[in-house]
């Protein structure tokens, strides 16, 4: 990062104050690294244009953010028989106000429902005011772990255009204690599209048992 003269000061501060050892080694110091405790390894990248043509039901999720955390929207499909989740579209960016989010999302989903992080009821209402059919995720105790385990039993197929989702899948990992032992808790970092993925499929997860 010291060789990147285009970095803003807030980006430099964030990199220099990184507390996760792996992220500090790789993203601050630029060293090579291999993640040994990835949460999702059950995914691949594919051109989904043909699958998109035959998909008739979509699920949409939105994780709110502004800066430094981005807002993240994701649009997915599901094949229950094959146990496959298809990630067709994504939108991710910082400094998105809710009216900008509405303009990004509405052309994609029309009057379909988008399930949002329930921590921001005001943002959900503002999206509805702008014509987006936004509803809060239920979440609740244990929903994060349940959602992760449900997705781990599926095959996640990401369209080639969804580079942000691929980036998150490559980095999303479990925490470690000071002795390097893996803890059953994900690192809450660079997971905004993946949070949106869980919100999008929340109702299906409750209805569908995957063995």
GROMACS .gro file of C-alpha atoms in nm:
model
  211
    1UNK     CA    1   0.000   0.000   0.000
    2UNK     CA    2   0.300   0.231   0.055
    3UNK     CA    3   0.357   0.227  -0.322
    4UNK     CA    4   0.000   0.330  -0.402
    5UNK     CA    5  -0.004   0.712  -0.418
    6UNK     CA    6  -0.376   0.715  -0.502
    7UNK     CA    7  -0.490   0.579  -0.164
    8UNK     CA    8  -0.692   0.820   0.047
    9UNK     CA    9  -0.577   0.883   0.402
   10UNK     CA   10  -0.877   0.699   0.548
   11UNK     CA   11  -0.780   0.390   0.343
   12UNK     CA   12  -0.422   0.413   0.469
   13UNK     CA   13  -0.543   0.445   0.829
   14UNK     CA   14  -0.772   0.146   0.788
   15UNK     CA   15  -0.493  -0.071   0.645
   16UNK     CA   16  -0.242   0.031   0.910
   17UNK     CA   17  -0.487  -0.037   1.192
   18UNK     CA   18  -0.593  -0.380   1.066
   19UNK     CA   19  -0.611  -0.619   1.362
   20UNK     CA   20  -0.659  -0.952   1.180
   21UNK     CA   21  -0.315  -1.104   1.120
   22UNK     CA   22  -0.403  -1.263   0.787
   23UNK     CA   23  -0.562  -0.949   0.648
   24UNK     CA   24  -0.269  -0.739   0.773
   25UNK     CA   25  -0.013  -0.967   0.609
   26UNK     CA   26  -0.195  -0.986   0.275
   27UNK     CA   27  -0.379  -0.656   0.234
   28UNK     CA   28  -0.154  -0.421   0.430
   29UNK     CA   29   0.190  -0.570   0.369
   30UNK     CA   30   0.111  -0.727   0.030
   31UNK     CA   31   0.241  -1.074   0.117
   32UNK     CA   32   0.116  -1.393  -0.042
   33UNK     CA   33  -0.125  -1.588   0.171
   34UNK     CA   34  -0.347  -1.894   0.168
   35UNK     CA   35  -0.668  -1.900   0.368
   36UNK     CA   36  -0.690  -2.224   0.560
   37UNK     CA   37  -1.024  -2.160   0.724
   38UNK     CA   38  -1.252  -2.035   0.450
   39UNK     CA   39  -1.622  -2.049   0.527
   40UNK     CA   40  -1.731  -2.126   0.171
   41UNK     CA   41  -1.536  -2.361  -0.055
   42UNK     CA   42  -1.846  -2.494  -0.234
   43UNK     CA   43  -1.856  -2.239  -0.516
   44UNK     CA   44  -1.748  -2.186  -0.873
   45UNK     CA   45  -1.763  -1.914  -1.138
   46UNK     CA   46  -1.961  -1.971  -1.456
   47UNK     CA   47  -2.138  -1.783  -1.733
   48UNK     CA   48  -2.499  -1.799  -1.614
   49UNK     CA   49  -2.662  -1.626  -1.910
   50UNK     CA   50  -2.843  -1.944  -2.020
   51UNK     CA   51  -2.952  -2.029  -1.666
   52UNK     CA   52  -3.085  -1.675  -1.631
   53UNK     CA   53  -3.313  -1.723  -1.932
   54UNK     CA   54  -3.486  -2.022  -1.773
   55UNK     CA   55  -3.510  -1.881  -1.419
   56UNK     CA   56  -3.858  -1.759  -1.327
   57UNK     CA   57  -3.821  -1.681  -0.959
   58UNK     CA   58  -3.558  -1.451  -0.814
   59UNK     CA   59  -3.451  -1.366  -0.461
   60UNK     CA   60  -3.304  -1.027  -0.376
   61UNK     CA   61  -3.102  -0.918  -0.074
   62UNK     CA   62  -2.959  -0.587   0.044
   63UNK     CA   63  -2.704  -0.510   0.313
   64UNK     CA   64  -2.698  -0.142   0.405
   65UNK     CA   65  -2.377   0.058   0.425
   66UNK     CA   66  -2.234   0.398   0.342
   67UNK     CA   67  -1.866   0.446   0.429
   68UNK     CA   68  -1.630   0.276   0.488
   69UNK     CA   69  -1.865  -0.023   0.464
   70UNK     CA   70  -2.042  -0.041   0.127
   71UNK     CA   71  -2.406  -0.097   0.049
   72UNK     CA   72  -2.443  -0.434  -0.124
   73UNK     CA   73  -2.730  -0.570  -0.335
   74UNK     CA   74  -2.743  -0.925  -0.471
   75UNK     CA   75  -2.989  -1.108  -0.701
   76UNK     CA   76  -3.000  -1.486  -0.697
   77UNK     CA   77  -3.186  -1.790  -0.822
   78UNK     CA   78  -3.230  -2.136  -0.673
   79UNK     CA   79  -3.262  -2.489  -0.806
   80UNK     CA   80  -3.391  -2.695  -0.515
   81UNK     CA   81  -3.360  -3.028  -0.698
   82UNK     CA   82  -2.993  -2.974  -0.779
   83UNK     CA   83  -2.922  -2.788  -0.453
   84UNK     CA   84  -2.770  -2.502  -0.651
   85UNK     CA   85  -2.775  -2.129  -0.576
   86UNK     CA   86  -2.713  -1.898  -0.873
   87UNK     CA   87  -2.578  -1.548  -0.820
   88UNK     CA   88  -2.682  -1.344  -1.123
   89UNK     CA   89  -2.625  -0.977  -1.035
   90UNK     CA   90  -2.463  -0.758  -0.775
   91UNK     CA   91  -2.434  -0.390  -0.694
   92UNK     CA   92  -2.183  -0.272  -0.435
   93UNK     CA   93  -2.050   0.072  -0.352
   94UNK     CA   94  -1.980   0.333  -0.088
   95UNK     CA   95  -2.150   0.671  -0.039
   96UNK     CA   96  -2.480   0.533  -0.176
   97UNK     CA   97  -2.769   0.727  -0.028
   98UNK     CA   98  -3.103   0.548  -0.023
   99UNK     CA   99  -3.236   0.736  -0.326
  100UNK     CA  100  -2.929   0.628  -0.524
  101UNK     CA  101  -2.981   0.270  -0.404
  102UNK     CA  102  -3.341   0.284  -0.524
  103UNK     CA  103  -3.231   0.401  -0.870
  104UNK     CA  104  -2.979   0.115  -0.889
  105UNK     CA  105  -3.219  -0.156  -0.770
  106UNK     CA  106  -3.556  -0.069  -0.924
  107UNK     CA  107  -3.458  -0.134  -1.290
  108UNK     CA  108  -3.335  -0.479  -1.188
  109UNK     CA  109  -3.616  -0.605  -0.965
  110UNK     CA  110  -3.923  -0.403  -1.063
  111UNK     CA  111  -4.190  -0.487  -0.804
  112UNK     CA  112  -4.012  -0.793  -0.668
  113UNK     CA  113  -3.932  -0.802  -0.299
  114UNK     CA  114  -3.583  -0.720  -0.171
  115UNK     CA  115  -3.504  -0.842   0.181
  116UNK     CA  116  -3.288  -0.595   0.372
  117UNK     CA  117  -3.083  -0.580   0.687
  118UNK     CA  118  -3.342  -0.504   0.955
  119UNK     CA  119  -3.103  -0.278   1.149
  120UNK     CA  120  -3.210   0.022   0.938
  121UNK     CA  121  -3.592   0.058   0.939
  122UNK     CA  122  -3.562   0.420   0.824
  123UNK     CA  123  -3.366   0.315   0.515
  124UNK     CA  124  -3.622   0.044   0.438
  125UNK     CA  125  -3.902   0.298   0.460
  126UNK     CA  126  -3.715   0.542   0.234
  127UNK     CA  127  -3.665   0.270  -0.027
  128UNK     CA  128  -4.038   0.198  -0.017
  129UNK     CA  129  -4.107   0.570  -0.057
  130UNK     CA  130  -3.898   0.554  -0.375
  131UNK     CA  131  -4.093   0.259  -0.515
  132UNK     CA  132  -3.876  -0.033  -0.401
  133UNK     CA  133  -4.063  -0.322  -0.238
  134UNK     CA  134  -3.820  -0.350   0.054
  135UNK     CA  135  -3.889  -0.567   0.360
  136UNK     CA  136  -3.678  -0.632   0.672
  137UNK     CA  137  -3.498  -0.962   0.725
  138UNK     CA  138  -3.610  -1.148   1.036
  139UNK     CA  139  -3.256  -1.247   1.138
  140UNK     CA  140  -3.269  -1.329   1.510
  141UNK     CA  141  -3.049  -1.541   1.739
  142UNK     CA  142  -2.855  -1.810   1.554
  143UNK     CA  143  -2.964  -1.693   1.209
  144UNK     CA  144  -2.608  -1.617   1.096
  145UNK     CA  145  -2.482  -1.966   1.183
  146UNK     CA  146  -2.795  -2.130   1.042
  147UNK     CA  147  -2.769  -1.937   0.716
  148UNK     CA  148  -2.401  -2.021   0.672
  149UNK     CA  149  -2.457  -2.392   0.735
  150UNK     CA  150  -2.749  -2.395   0.491
  151UNK     CA  151  -2.541  -2.233   0.219
  152UNK     CA  152  -2.246  -2.464   0.288
  153UNK     CA  153  -2.466  -2.758   0.187
  154UNK     CA  154  -2.551  -2.598  -0.146
  155UNK     CA  155  -2.348  -2.547  -0.462
  156UNK     CA  156  -2.298  -2.172  -0.510
  157UNK     CA  157  -2.250  -2.074  -0.874
  158UNK     CA  158  -2.146  -1.716  -0.941
  159UNK     CA  159  -2.188  -1.541  -1.274
  160UNK     CA  160  -1.864  -1.417  -1.428
  161UNK     CA  161  -1.985  -1.058  -1.393
  162UNK     CA  162  -2.013  -1.077  -1.012
  163UNK     CA  163  -1.652  -1.009  -0.924
  164UNK     CA  164  -1.739  -0.853  -0.590
  165UNK     CA  165  -1.906  -1.171  -0.472
  166UNK     CA  166  -1.609  -1.377  -0.587
  167UNK     CA  167  -1.378  -1.148  -0.391
  168UNK     CA  168  -1.583  -1.195  -0.075
  169UNK     CA  169  -1.603  -1.574  -0.116
  170UNK     CA  170  -1.225  -1.589  -0.146
  171UNK     CA  171  -1.173  -1.402   0.182
  172UNK     CA  172  -1.463  -1.490   0.412
  173UNK     CA  173  -1.314  -1.696   0.693
  174UNK     CA  174  -1.359  -1.808   1.051
  175UNK     CA  175  -1.199  -1.627   1.342
  176UNK     CA  176  -0.895  -1.767   1.519
  177UNK     CA  177  -0.788  -1.726   1.880
  178UNK     CA  178  -0.442  -1.608   1.978
  179UNK     CA  179  -0.314  -1.965   1.950
  180UNK     CA  180  -0.438  -2.005   1.594
  181UNK     CA  181  -0.731  -2.229   1.688
  182UNK     CA  182  -1.036  -2.184   1.468
  183UNK     CA  183  -1.344  -2.039   1.637
  184UNK     CA  184  -1.701  -2.105   1.513
  185UNK     CA  185  -1.748  -1.738   1.432
  186UNK     CA  186  -1.694  -1.565   1.097
  187UNK     CA  187  -1.475  -1.257   1.067
  188UNK     CA  188  -1.720  -0.971   1.019
  189UNK     CA  189  -1.529  -0.812   0.732
  190UNK     CA  190  -1.572  -0.791   0.353
  191UNK     CA  191  -1.892  -0.996   0.372
  192UNK     CA  192  -2.160  -0.748   0.264
  193UNK     CA  193  -2.277  -0.928  -0.050
  194UNK     CA  194  -2.270  -1.257   0.139
  195UNK     CA  195  -2.486  -1.106   0.412
  196UNK     CA  196  -2.724  -0.993   0.138
  197UNK     CA  197  -2.723  -1.350   0.004
  198UNK     CA  198  -2.845  -1.483   0.337
  199UNK     CA  199  -3.116  -1.218   0.358
  200UNK     CA  200  -3.233  -1.295   0.005
  201UNK     CA  201  -3.280  -1.665   0.078
  202UNK     CA  202  -3.401  -1.632   0.436
  203UNK     CA  203  -3.755  -1.759   0.371
  204UNK     CA  204  -3.633  -2.049   0.157
  205UNK     CA  205  -3.385  -2.156   0.424
  206UNK     CA  206  -3.666  -2.201   0.674
  207UNK     CA  207  -3.877  -2.398   0.427
  208UNK     CA  208  -3.606  -2.614   0.269
  209UNK     CA  209  -3.400  -2.873   0.453
  210UNK     CA  210  -3.077  -2.959   0.276
  211UNK     CA  211  -2.915  -3.287   0.377
   0.00000   0.00000   0.00000
